[in-house]
PDB file of C-alpha atoms in Angstrom:
ATOM      1  CA  MET A   1     -17.630   4.262 -64.265  1.00 82.00           C
ATOM      2  CA  PRO A   2     -20.636   5.078 -62.033  1.00 91.00           C
ATOM      3  CA  ASP A   3     -21.103   8.596 -60.713  1.00 92.00           C
ATOM      4  CA  ASP A   4     -19.299   9.402 -57.469  1.00 95.00           C
ATOM      5  CA  THR A   5     -21.198   8.864 -54.244  1.00 97.00           C
ATOM      6  CA  PRO A   6     -21.877  12.143 -52.367  1.00 97.00           C
ATOM      7  CA  GLY A   7     -21.617  10.363 -49.028  1.00 97.00           C
ATOM      8  CA  ILE A   8     -23.390   8.114 -46.567  1.00 98.00           C
ATOM      9  CA  HIS A   9     -26.992   7.016 -47.090  1.00 98.00           C
ATOM     10  CA  HIS A  10     -27.506   5.356 -43.684  1.00 98.00           C
ATOM     11  CA  VAL A  11     -25.665   3.468 -40.963  1.00 98.00           C
ATOM     12  CA  THR A  12     -27.096   0.324 -39.381  1.00 98.00           C
ATOM     13  CA  ALA A  13     -26.042  -0.941 -35.953  1.00 98.00           C
ATOM     14  CA  ILE A  14     -26.971  -3.698 -33.500  1.00 98.00           C
ATOM     15  CA  ALA A  15     -28.747  -2.867 -30.247  1.00 98.00           C
ATOM     16  CA  SER A  16     -30.306  -4.800 -27.382  1.00 97.00           C
ATOM     17  CA  ASP A  17     -33.367  -3.324 -25.660  1.00 95.00           C
ATOM     18  CA  PRO A  18     -35.726  -1.892 -28.343  1.00 96.00           C
ATOM     19  CA  ARG A  19     -37.496   0.457 -25.924  1.00 96.00           C
ATOM     20  CA  GLY A  20     -34.259   1.875 -24.538  1.00 96.00           C
ATOM     21  CA  ASN A  21     -32.954   2.346 -28.067  1.00 97.00           C
ATOM     22  CA  TYR A  22     -36.148   4.136 -29.108  1.00 97.00           C
ATOM     23  CA  GLU A  23     -36.128   6.447 -26.083  1.00 97.00           C
ATOM     24  CA  PHE A  24     -32.460   7.362 -26.485  1.00 98.00           C
ATOM     25  CA  TYR A  25     -32.543   8.238 -30.173  1.00 98.00           C
ATOM     26  CA  THR A  26     -35.869  10.089 -30.093  1.00 97.00           C
ATOM     27  CA  GLU A  27     -35.907  11.692 -26.641  1.00 97.00           C
ATOM     28  CA  THR A  28     -32.209  12.217 -25.890  1.00 98.00           C
ATOM     29  CA  LEU A  29     -30.847  12.823 -29.398  1.00 98.00           C
ATOM     30  CA  GLY A  30     -34.065  14.286 -30.822  1.00 97.00           C
ATOM     31  CA  LEU A  31     -34.273  12.230 -34.001  1.00 98.00           C
ATOM     32  CA  ARG A  32     -37.560  11.080 -35.494  1.00 97.00           C
ATOM     33  CA  LEU A  33     -38.581   7.443 -35.822  1.00 97.00           C
ATOM     34  CA  VAL A  34     -39.357   7.472 -39.552  1.00 97.00           C
ATOM     35  CA  LYS A  35     -39.791   3.749 -40.118  1.00 97.00           C
ATOM     36  CA  ARG A  36     -40.897   0.986 -37.763  1.00 97.00           C
ATOM     37  CA  SER A  37     -40.348  -2.316 -39.532  1.00 96.00           C
ATOM     38  CA  VAL A  38     -38.584  -5.651 -39.098  1.00 96.00           C
ATOM     39  CA  ASN A  39     -35.292  -7.136 -40.162  1.00 93.00           C
ATOM     40  CA  GLN A  40     -36.229  -8.646 -43.518  1.00 89.00           C
ATOM     41  CA  ASP A  41     -33.819 -11.524 -42.850  1.00 88.00           C
ATOM     42  CA  ASP A  42     -35.092 -12.157 -39.289  1.00 92.00           C
ATOM     43  CA  VAL A  43     -38.655 -10.946 -38.753  1.00 93.00           C
ATOM     44  CA  SER A  44     -38.508 -11.590 -34.999  1.00 93.00           C
ATOM     45  CA  VAL A  45     -36.411  -8.422 -34.702  1.00 96.00           C
ATOM     46  CA  TYR A  46     -37.375  -4.791 -35.294  1.00 97.00           C
ATOM     47  CA  HIS A  47     -35.658  -2.624 -37.861  1.00 97.00           C
ATOM     48  CA  LEU A  48     -35.922   0.927 -36.500  1.00 98.00           C
ATOM     49  CA  PHE A  49     -34.985   3.975 -38.593  1.00 98.00           C
ATOM     50  CA  TYR A  50     -34.215   7.371 -36.984  1.00 98.00           C
ATOM     51  CA  ALA A  51     -33.648  10.454 -39.111  1.00 97.00           C
ATOM     52  CA  ASP A  52     -34.751  14.011 -39.850  1.00 97.00           C
ATOM     53  CA  HIS A  53     -38.447  14.745 -40.419  1.00 96.00           C
ATOM     54  CA  GLU A  54     -38.675  12.925 -43.754  1.00 94.00           C
ATOM     55  CA  GLY A  55     -35.811  10.422 -43.595  1.00 95.00           C
ATOM     56  CA  THR A  56     -33.531  12.265 -46.000  1.00 95.00           C
ATOM     57  CA  PRO A  57     -30.613  10.108 -47.210  1.00 96.00           C
ATOM     58  CA  GLY A  58     -27.619  11.090 -45.110  1.00 97.00           C
ATOM     59  CA  THR A  59     -29.644  11.419 -41.894  1.00 97.00           C
ATOM     60  CA  SER A  60     -30.862   7.886 -41.193  1.00 97.00           C
ATOM     61  CA  MET A  61     -29.402   5.836 -38.319  1.00 98.00           C
ATOM     62  CA  THR A  62     -31.003   2.401 -38.190  1.00 98.00           C
ATOM     63  CA  PHE A  63     -30.937  -0.478 -35.712  1.00 98.00           C
ATOM     64  CA  PHE A  64     -31.584  -4.172 -35.323  1.00 97.00           C
ATOM     65  CA  PRO A  65     -32.421  -4.371 -31.583  1.00 97.00           C
ATOM     66  CA  TYR A  66     -32.059  -8.004 -30.488  1.00 96.00           C
ATOM     67  CA  THR A  67     -33.475  -8.330 -26.972  1.00 93.00           C
ATOM     68  CA  ASP A  68     -31.040 -11.166 -26.198  1.00 89.00           C
ATOM     69  CA  ALA A  69     -28.012  -9.615 -27.931  1.00 94.00           C
ATOM     70  CA  ARG A  70     -24.686  -9.994 -26.200  1.00 96.00           C
ATOM     71  CA  PRO A  71     -22.390  -6.954 -26.100  1.00 97.00           C
ATOM     72  CA  GLY A  72     -20.056  -6.802 -29.052  1.00 97.00           C
ATOM     73  CA  ARG A  73     -16.491  -5.520 -29.133  1.00 97.00           C
ATOM     74  CA  VAL A  74     -15.602  -2.548 -31.292  1.00 97.00           C
ATOM     75  CA  GLY A  75     -12.414  -3.243 -33.195  1.00 96.00           C
ATOM     76  CA  ALA A  76     -10.687  -3.774 -36.502  1.00 97.00           C
ATOM     77  CA  GLY A  77     -12.905  -4.574 -39.463  1.00 97.00           C
ATOM     78  CA  GLN A  78     -15.730  -2.346 -38.246  1.00 98.00           C
ATOM     79  CA  ALA A  79     -16.983   1.211 -38.340  1.00 98.00           C
ATOM     80  CA  SER A  80     -15.741   2.143 -34.864  1.00 98.00           C
ATOM     81  CA  ALA A  81     -17.518   5.512 -34.505  1.00 98.00           C
ATOM     82  CA  VAL A  82     -20.501   7.257 -36.067  1.00 98.00           C
ATOM     83  CA  SER A  83     -20.376  11.056 -36.218  1.00 98.00           C
ATOM     84  CA  PHE A  84     -23.365  13.412 -36.394  1.00 98.00           C
ATOM     85  CA  LEU A  85     -23.253  16.993 -37.632  1.00 98.00           C
ATOM     86  CA  VAL A  86     -24.427  19.872 -35.421  1.00 98.00           C
ATOM     87  CA  PRO A  87     -24.121  23.645 -35.845  1.00 96.00           C
ATOM     88  CA  THR A  88     -21.148  25.552 -34.469  1.00 95.00           C
ATOM     89  CA  GLY A  89     -21.792  26.672 -30.898  1.00 94.00           C
ATOM     90  CA  SER A  90     -23.861  23.584 -30.021  1.00 97.00           C
ATOM     91  CA  ILE A  91     -21.261  21.514 -28.188  1.00 98.00           C
ATOM     92  CA  ASP A  92     -21.795  23.122 -24.758  1.00 97.00           C
ATOM     93  CA  TYR A  93     -25.545  22.537 -25.074  1.00 98.00           C
ATOM     94  CA  TRP A  94     -25.013  18.894 -25.951  1.00 98.00           C
ATOM     95  CA  ARG A  95     -22.431  18.302 -23.249  1.00 98.00           C
ATOM     96  CA  ASP A  96     -24.909  19.544 -20.650  1.00 98.00           C
ATOM     97  CA  ARG A  97     -27.819  17.654 -22.194  1.00 98.00           C
ATOM     98  CA  LEU A  98     -25.986  14.354 -22.384  1.00 98.00           C
ATOM     99  CA  ALA A  99     -24.576  14.741 -18.869  1.00 98.00           C
ATOM    100  CA  ASP A 100     -28.069  15.443 -17.499  1.00 97.00           C
ATOM    101  CA  ALA A 101     -29.242  12.217 -19.186  1.00 97.00           C
ATOM    102  CA  ASP A 102     -26.385  10.246 -17.535  1.00 97.00           C
ATOM    103  CA  VAL A 103     -24.865   9.438 -20.919  1.00 98.00           C
ATOM    104  CA  ASP A 104     -21.298   8.167 -20.897  1.00 97.00           C
ATOM    105  CA  LEU A 105     -19.365  10.977 -22.594  1.00 97.00           C
ATOM    106  CA  GLU A 106     -15.875  12.394 -22.880  1.00 97.00           C
ATOM    107  CA  GLU A 107     -14.635  15.951 -22.918  1.00 97.00           C
ATOM    108  CA  PRO A 108     -14.731  17.778 -26.270  1.00 97.00           C
ATOM    109  CA  ARG A 109     -11.603  17.527 -28.389  1.00 97.00           C
ATOM    110  CA  GLU A 110     -10.238  19.117 -31.532  1.00 97.00           C
ATOM    111  CA  ARG A 111      -9.795  17.046 -34.696  1.00 97.00           C
ATOM    112  CA  PHE A 112      -8.762  18.511 -38.028  1.00 97.00           C
ATOM    113  CA  GLY A 113      -9.945  21.930 -36.850  1.00 96.00           C
ATOM    114  CA  ASP A 114     -13.398  20.738 -35.701  1.00 97.00           C
ATOM    115  CA  THR A 115     -14.746  20.415 -32.160  1.00 97.00           C
ATOM    116  CA  VAL A 116     -15.795  16.824 -31.486  1.00 98.00           C
ATOM    117  CA  LEU A 117     -17.836  15.504 -28.555  1.00 98.00           C
ATOM    118  CA  PRO A 118     -17.496  11.701 -28.118  1.00 98.00           C
ATOM    119  CA  PHE A 119     -20.134   9.689 -26.232  1.00 98.00           C
ATOM    120  CA  THR A 120     -21.835   6.304 -26.334  1.00 98.00           C
ATOM    121  CA  ASP A 121     -25.415   5.111 -26.645  1.00 98.00           C
ATOM    122  CA  PRO A 122     -27.030   2.746 -24.069  1.00 97.00           C
ATOM    123  CA  ASP A 123     -25.332  -0.283 -25.679  1.00 98.00           C
ATOM    124  CA  GLY A 124     -21.908   1.343 -25.782  1.00 98.00           C
ATOM    125  CA  LEU A 125     -21.976   2.229 -29.483  1.00 98.00           C
ATOM    126  CA  PRO A 126     -19.342   4.962 -30.001  1.00 98.00           C
ATOM    127  CA  LEU A 127     -20.956   8.170 -31.287  1.00 98.00           C
ATOM    128  CA  GLU A 128     -19.667  11.703 -31.874  1.00 98.00           C
ATOM    129  CA  LEU A 129     -21.097  15.148 -32.418  1.00 98.00           C
ATOM    130  CA  VAL A 130     -19.051  17.339 -34.755  1.00 98.00           C
ATOM    131  CA  ALA A 131     -19.712  21.090 -34.773  1.00 97.00           C
ATOM    132  CA  ARG A 132     -19.312  22.792 -38.139  1.00 96.00           C
ATOM    133  CA  GLU A 133     -20.172  26.212 -39.538  1.00 93.00           C
ATOM    134  CA  ASP A 134     -21.310  24.539 -42.763  1.00 90.00           C
ATOM    135  CA  ALA A 135     -23.885  22.323 -41.033  1.00 92.00           C
ATOM    136  CA  PRO A 136     -26.784  22.525 -43.499  1.00 91.00           C
ATOM    137  CA  SER A 137     -30.281  23.587 -42.673  1.00 85.00           C
ATOM    138  CA  ALA A 138     -32.582  20.595 -42.509  1.00 81.00           C
ATOM    139  CA  ASN A 139     -36.187  19.518 -42.310  1.00 88.00           C
ATOM    140  CA  LEU A 140     -35.931  19.004 -38.563  1.00 92.00           C
ATOM    141  CA  PRO A 141     -38.404  16.933 -36.556  1.00 91.00           C
ATOM    142  CA  GLU A 142     -40.323  18.233 -33.588  1.00 91.00           C
ATOM    143  CA  SER A 143     -38.369  16.977 -30.594  1.00 93.00           C
ATOM    144  CA  PRO A 144     -37.079  17.962 -27.150  1.00 95.00           C
ATOM    145  CA  VAL A 145     -33.943  19.393 -28.798  1.00 97.00           C
ATOM    146  CA  PRO A 146     -34.137  23.054 -29.922  1.00 95.00           C
ATOM    147  CA  HIS A 147     -33.728  23.442 -33.671  1.00 94.00           C
ATOM    148  CA  ALA A 148     -30.724  25.727 -33.144  1.00 95.00           C
ATOM    149  CA  HIS A 149     -28.760  22.768 -31.764  1.00 96.00           C
ATOM    150  CA  ALA A 150     -30.466  19.820 -33.483  1.00 97.00           C
ATOM    151  CA  ILE A 151     -28.575  17.072 -35.270  1.00 98.00           C
ATOM    152  CA  ARG A 152     -28.552  17.768 -39.008  1.00 97.00           C
ATOM    153  CA  GLY A 153     -27.554  14.287 -40.163  1.00 97.00           C
ATOM    154  CA  PHE A 154     -24.305  12.411 -40.491  1.00 98.00           C
ATOM    155  CA  PHE A 155     -20.895  13.994 -40.526  1.00 98.00           C
ATOM    156  CA  GLY A 156     -19.258  10.648 -41.239  1.00 98.00           C
ATOM    157  CA  VAL A 157     -17.851   7.413 -39.865  1.00 98.00           C
ATOM    158  CA  THR A 158     -14.509   6.129 -38.623  1.00 98.00           C
ATOM    159  CA  LEU A 159     -13.360   2.787 -40.018  1.00 98.00           C
ATOM    160  CA  SER A 160     -10.892   0.838 -37.844  1.00 98.00           C
ATOM    161  CA  LEU A 161      -8.590  -1.298 -39.990  1.00 98.00           C
ATOM    162  CA  THR A 162      -5.352  -3.210 -39.589  1.00 96.00           C
ATOM    163  CA  SER A 163      -4.376  -1.908 -43.038  1.00 96.00           C
ATOM    164  CA  GLY A 164      -6.103   0.926 -44.842  1.00 95.00           C
ATOM    165  CA  ASP A 165      -4.484   0.816 -48.272  1.00 95.00           C
ATOM    166  CA  ALA A 166      -7.096  -1.244 -50.139  1.00 96.00           C
ATOM    167  CA  THR A 167      -9.973   0.538 -48.413  1.00 97.00           C
ATOM    168  CA  GLY A 168      -8.474   3.911 -49.295  1.00 97.00           C
ATOM    169  CA  GLU A 169      -8.216   2.863 -52.939  1.00 96.00           C
ATOM    170  CA  LEU A 170     -11.873   1.809 -52.960  1.00 97.00           C
ATOM    171  CA  LEU A 171     -12.983   5.047 -51.312  1.00 97.00           C
ATOM    172  CA  THR A 172     -11.019   6.986 -53.948  1.00 97.00           C
ATOM    173  CA  GLU A 173     -12.830   5.108 -56.715  1.00 96.00           C
ATOM    174  CA  MET A 174     -16.120   5.933 -54.976  1.00 96.00           C
ATOM    175  CA  GLY A 175     -15.324   9.664 -55.267  1.00 96.00           C
ATOM    176  CA  TYR A 176     -13.709  10.309 -51.910  1.00 97.00           C
ATOM    177  CA  ARG A 177     -10.357  12.095 -51.798  1.00 97.00           C
ATOM    178  CA  GLN A 178      -7.816  12.073 -49.002  1.00 97.00           C
ATOM    179  CA  THR A 179      -7.764  15.574 -47.530  1.00 97.00           C
ATOM    180  CA  ASP A 180      -5.805  15.247 -44.283  1.00 97.00           C
ATOM    181  CA  ARG A 181      -3.847  12.969 -41.987  1.00 97.00           C
ATOM    182  CA  ASP A 182      -3.003  12.949 -38.296  1.00 97.00           C
ATOM    183  CA  GLY A 183      -0.822  10.030 -37.262  1.00 96.00           C
ATOM    184  CA  ASN A 184      -2.673   6.849 -38.179  1.00 96.00           C
ATOM    185  CA  ARG A 185      -5.955   8.680 -38.936  1.00 98.00           C
ATOM    186  CA  HIS A 186      -6.505   9.344 -42.640  1.00 98.00           C
ATOM    187  CA  ARG A 187      -9.381  11.602 -43.654  1.00 98.00           C
ATOM    188  CA  TYR A 188     -11.341  11.094 -46.874  1.00 98.00           C
ATOM    189  CA  GLU A 189     -14.059  13.480 -48.052  1.00 98.00           C
ATOM    190  CA  ALA A 190     -16.773  13.333 -50.721  1.00 98.00           C
ATOM    191  CA  ASP A 191     -18.589  16.256 -52.334  1.00 96.00           C
ATOM    192  CA  GLY A 192     -21.931  15.983 -50.511  1.00 94.00           C
ATOM    193  CA  ASN A 193     -23.140  18.040 -47.556  1.00 94.00           C
ATOM    194  CA  LEU A 194     -24.155  15.148 -45.274  1.00 96.00           C
ATOM    195  CA  GLY A 195     -22.187  12.041 -44.373  1.00 97.00           C
ATOM    196  CA  TYR A 196     -19.310  13.173 -46.565  1.00 97.00           C
ATOM    197  CA  VAL A 197     -16.412  12.155 -44.279  1.00 98.00           C
ATOM    198  CA  VAL A 198     -14.786   8.760 -43.810  1.00 98.00           C
ATOM    199  CA  ASP A 199     -11.828   8.553 -41.436  1.00 98.00           C
ATOM    200  CA  VAL A 200      -9.640   5.480 -41.787  1.00 98.00           C
ATOM    201  CA  LEU A 201      -7.970   4.631 -38.485  1.00 97.00           C
ATOM    202  CA  GLU A 202      -5.103   2.265 -39.203  1.00 97.00           C
ATOM    203  CA  ASN A 203      -3.605   0.023 -36.501  1.00 95.00           C
ATOM    204  CA  PRO A 204      -1.919  -3.275 -37.458  1.00 95.00           C
ATOM    205  CA  GLN A 205      -2.169  -4.479 -33.831  1.00 94.00           C
ATOM    206  CA  ALA A 206      -5.847  -3.626 -33.327  1.00 92.00           C
ATOM    207  CA  PRO A 207      -7.919  -6.567 -32.033  1.00 95.00           C
ATOM    208  CA  ARG A 208     -10.602  -7.821 -34.361  1.00 96.00           C
ATOM    209  CA  GLY A 209     -14.072  -6.450 -33.721  1.00 97.00           C
ATOM    210  CA  VAL A 210     -16.749  -8.835 -32.493  1.00 97.00           C
ATOM    211  CA  PRO A 211     -20.346  -8.290 -33.709  1.00 97.00           C
ATOM    212  CA  GLY A 212     -22.963  -7.700 -31.047  1.00 97.00           C
ATOM    213  CA  ALA A 213     -24.895  -4.967 -29.288  1.00 98.00           C
ATOM    214  CA  GLY A 214     -23.078  -1.659 -29.522  1.00 98.00           C
ATOM    215  CA  THR A 215     -21.389  -2.323 -32.867  1.00 98.00           C
ATOM    216  CA  VAL A 216     -22.065  -1.151 -36.414  1.00 98.00           C
ATOM    217  CA  HIS A 217     -23.475  -3.765 -38.779  1.00 97.00           C
ATOM    218  CA  HIS A 218     -22.870  -1.880 -42.038  1.00 98.00           C
ATOM    219  CA  VAL A 219     -22.325   1.510 -43.628  1.00 98.00           C
ATOM    220  CA  ALA A 220     -24.483   2.427 -46.642  1.00 98.00           C
ATOM    221  CA  PHE A 221     -23.465   4.943 -49.302  1.00 98.00           C
ATOM    222  CA  ARG A 222     -25.741   6.921 -51.629  1.00 97.00           C
ATOM    223  CA  VAL A 223     -25.909   5.828 -55.262  1.00 97.00           C
ATOM    224  CA  THR A 224     -28.439   6.064 -58.075  1.00 95.00           C
ATOM    225  CA  GLY A 225     -30.511   3.198 -59.386  1.00 94.00           C
ATOM    226  CA  ASP A 226     -29.151   3.733 -62.890  1.00 94.00           C
ATOM    227  CA  ASP A 227     -25.598   3.266 -61.594  1.00 95.00           C
ATOM    228  CA  GLN A 228     -26.144   0.214 -59.413  1.00 94.00           C
ATOM    229  CA  PRO A 229     -25.197  -2.397 -62.044  1.00 95.00           C
ATOM    230  CA  GLU A 230     -21.959  -0.476 -62.608  1.00 96.00           C
ATOM    231  CA  TRP A 231     -21.277  -0.408 -58.854  1.00 96.00           C
ATOM    232  CA  ARG A 232     -21.681  -4.198 -58.747  1.00 96.00           C
ATOM    233  CA  GLN A 233     -19.277  -4.564 -61.632  1.00 96.00           C
ATOM    234  CA  LEU A 234     -16.749  -2.182 -60.067  1.00 95.00           C
ATOM    235  CA  LEU A 235     -16.819  -4.178 -56.829  1.00 97.00           C
ATOM    236  CA  MET A 236     -16.342  -7.460 -58.683  1.00 97.00           C
ATOM    237  CA  ASP A 237     -13.486  -5.941 -60.666  1.00 95.00           C
ATOM    238  CA  ARG A 238     -11.817  -5.087 -57.336  1.00 94.00           C
ATOM    239  CA  GLY A 239     -11.968  -8.703 -56.207  1.00 95.00           C
ATOM    240  CA  LEU A 240     -14.962  -8.283 -53.908  1.00 97.00           C
ATOM    241  CA  ARG A 241     -18.110 -10.412 -53.838  1.00 97.00           C
ATOM    242  CA  PRO A 242     -21.148  -8.130 -54.062  1.00 98.00           C
ATOM    243  CA  THR A 243     -24.696  -9.366 -53.654  1.00 98.00           C
ATOM    244  CA  GLU A 244     -27.283  -9.080 -56.339  1.00 97.00           C
ATOM    245  CA  ILE A 245     -29.386  -5.891 -56.292  1.00 97.00           C
ATOM    246  CA  ILE A 246     -31.817  -6.405 -53.397  1.00 95.00           C
ATOM    247  CA  ASP A 247     -35.191  -4.680 -53.149  1.00 93.00           C
ATOM    248  CA  ARG A 248     -35.541  -3.258 -49.627  1.00 92.00           C
ATOM    249  CA  LYS A 249     -38.785  -1.472 -50.606  1.00 91.00           C
ATOM    250  CA  TRP A 250     -37.600   1.992 -49.489  1.00 94.00           C
ATOM    251  CA  PHE A 251     -34.372   1.682 -51.464  1.00 95.00           C
ATOM    252  CA  GLU A 252     -32.491  -0.880 -53.513  1.00 96.00           C
ATOM    253  CA  SER A 253     -29.184  -2.175 -52.221  1.00 97.00           C
ATOM    254  CA  VAL A 254     -25.984  -3.946 -53.137  1.00 97.00           C
ATOM    255  CA  TYR A 255     -23.770  -5.239 -50.305  1.00 98.00           C
ATOM    256  CA  ALA A 256     -20.095  -6.144 -50.289  1.00 98.00           C
ATOM    257  CA  ARG A 257     -17.521  -6.637 -47.543  1.00 97.00           C
ATOM    258  CA  GLU A 258     -14.555  -4.468 -48.459  1.00 97.00           C
ATOM    259  CA  HIS A 259     -10.975  -5.682 -48.099  1.00 95.00           C
ATOM    260  CA  GLY A 260     -10.632  -4.434 -44.513  1.00 96.00           C
ATOM    261  CA  GLY A 261     -13.697  -6.380 -43.408  1.00 96.00           C
ATOM    262  CA  VAL A 262     -16.279  -3.573 -43.164  1.00 98.00           C
ATOM    263  CA  LEU A 263     -19.640  -4.342 -44.764  1.00 98.00           C
ATOM    264  CA  PHE A 264     -20.465  -1.622 -47.302  1.00 98.00           C
ATOM    265  CA  GLU A 265     -23.906  -1.107 -48.820  1.00 98.00           C
ATOM    266  CA  TYR A 266     -24.698   0.912 -51.929  1.00 98.00           C
ATOM    267  CA  ALA A 267     -28.272   2.190 -51.529  1.00 97.00           C
ATOM    268  CA  THR A 268     -30.547   4.316 -53.704  1.00 96.00           C
ATOM    269  CA  ALA A 269     -32.425   7.410 -52.515  1.00 92.00           C
ATOM    270  CA  GLU A 270     -35.616   6.274 -54.201  1.00 93.00           C
ATOM    271  CA  PRO A 271     -38.365   5.496 -53.591  1.00 94.00           C
ATOM    272  CA  GLY A 272     -37.841   6.691 -49.998  1.00 94.00           C
ATOM    273  CA  TYR A 273     -39.685   6.212 -46.720  1.00 95.00           C
ATOM    274  CA  THR A 274     -42.921   7.849 -47.875  1.00 95.00           C
ATOM    275  CA  VAL A 275     -43.590   5.126 -50.455  1.00 94.00           C
ATOM    276  CA  ASP A 276     -45.809   3.302 -47.940  1.00 94.00           C
ATOM    277  CA  GLU A 277     -46.716   5.969 -45.343  1.00 95.00           C
ATOM    278  CA  GLU A 278     -47.792   9.592 -45.361  1.00 96.00           C
ATOM    279  CA  LEU A 279     -45.037  11.990 -44.302  1.00 96.00           C
ATOM    280  CA  ASP A 280     -46.817  13.078 -41.114  1.00 95.00           C
ATOM    281  CA  GLU A 281     -47.438   9.446 -40.125  1.00 96.00           C
ATOM    282  CA  LEU A 282     -43.942   8.035 -40.583  1.00 96.00           C
ATOM    283  CA  GLY A 283     -42.938   5.572 -37.889  1.00 95.00           C
ATOM    284  CA  GLU A 284     -46.291   5.437 -36.133  1.00 94.00           C
ATOM    285  CA  ARG A 285     -47.164   1.857 -37.084  1.00 95.00           C
ATOM    286  CA  LEU A 286     -45.408  -1.343 -37.988  1.00 96.00           C
ATOM    287  CA  VAL A 287     -44.769  -1.348 -41.737  1.00 96.00           C
ATOM    288  CA  LEU A 288     -44.099  -4.610 -43.531  1.00 94.00           C
ATOM    289  CA  THR A 289     -43.067  -5.303 -47.081  1.00 89.00           C
ATOM    290  CA  GLU A 290     -45.712  -6.792 -49.334  1.00 89.00           C
ATOM    291  CA  TRP A 291     -44.068 -10.232 -49.150  1.00 89.00           C
ATOM    292  CA  LEU A 292     -44.375 -10.217 -45.331  1.00 92.00           C
ATOM    293  CA  GLU A 293     -47.836  -8.677 -44.986  1.00 93.00           C
ATOM    294  CA  ASP A 294     -49.638 -12.034 -44.807  1.00 94.00           C
ATOM    295  CA  ARG A 295     -47.576 -12.829 -41.683  1.00 94.00           C
ATOM    296  CA  ARG A 296     -48.477  -9.577 -39.889  1.00 95.00           C
ATOM    297  CA  GLU A 297     -50.375 -11.136 -36.979  1.00 94.00           C
ATOM    298  CA  GLU A 298     -47.570 -13.601 -36.274  1.00 94.00           C
ATOM    299  CA  ILE A 299     -44.867 -10.923 -36.585  1.00 96.00           C
ATOM    300  CA  GLU A 300     -46.620  -8.357 -34.400  1.00 94.00           C
ATOM    301  CA  ALA A 301     -47.200 -10.964 -31.687  1.00 93.00           C
ATOM    302  CA  GLY A 302     -43.459 -11.619 -31.477  1.00 92.00           C
ATOM    303  CA  LEU A 303     -42.334  -7.994 -31.124  1.00 94.00           C
ATOM    304  CA  PRO A 304     -42.073  -6.082 -27.819  1.00 92.00           C
ATOM    305  CA  ALA A 305     -43.743  -2.702 -27.325  1.00 89.00           C
ATOM    306  CA  LEU A 306     -41.561   0.349 -27.998  1.00 89.00           C
ATOM    307  CA  SER A 307     -43.340   2.584 -25.489  1.00 79.00           C
ATOM    308  CA  PRO A 308     -45.275   1.966 -22.247  1.00 64.00           C
TER     309      PRO A 308
END
């Protein structure tokens, strides 16, 4: 058996306007653009990575911003909310900040003893801030958000499923354990300090999610390179159809759609985002993989500017 995953590596979602996406995640939420690249399967589209100062696994929210993307519908078979971790006492600051930025947000609520602030990004992607005393210190980027209230990384994700049994069994084999339940919300936790929570929200009548702007494309979990062949085998043994190990340059990945329909990725921490850029220069230029470099002029000509 491979070693347990300590939690989420990154979450990737679909957006529409690249400039609006960039401004929201860097200026409003205070994350750093740590990688400016393209979708390796569709080079006409950016792949934008936002994270802490160095792109630590567990902090990286990434996007494919399709300028002509239609709005999706959040529903069953998707990650229906992405939660970020902030220090205790930060919710009032964030409520005021998001309201001043005309962000669509709800009133704070309590969930399993934590204060949660739900809101959406410009495409309607459901996001949450979760305030915890155990929010770790982090290598925070310089941003408009004071470090005392800055996002530390992921708290977790919510998976919306018509049935959660098979997904719960897979999460258990990945090292998560069920720690709580409230109605149809089942909480699973791993042993890491970032992205260690997966909530399974079970509703047999939930409408199926429709991919598009404002929906999550996939959820990636942290694994080691040595364990990846074993992860592939475990997934096949569970009746899933994993991909081969794919070189994404900054990490290696295996993908599989779990029984509830959510696309899971198993991604390595190495070699990381500094493999092709200096730490202080992350995200400042378009970075392409070696196999796309000879198409740079063509690719750059097809991409919109991220800033005025």
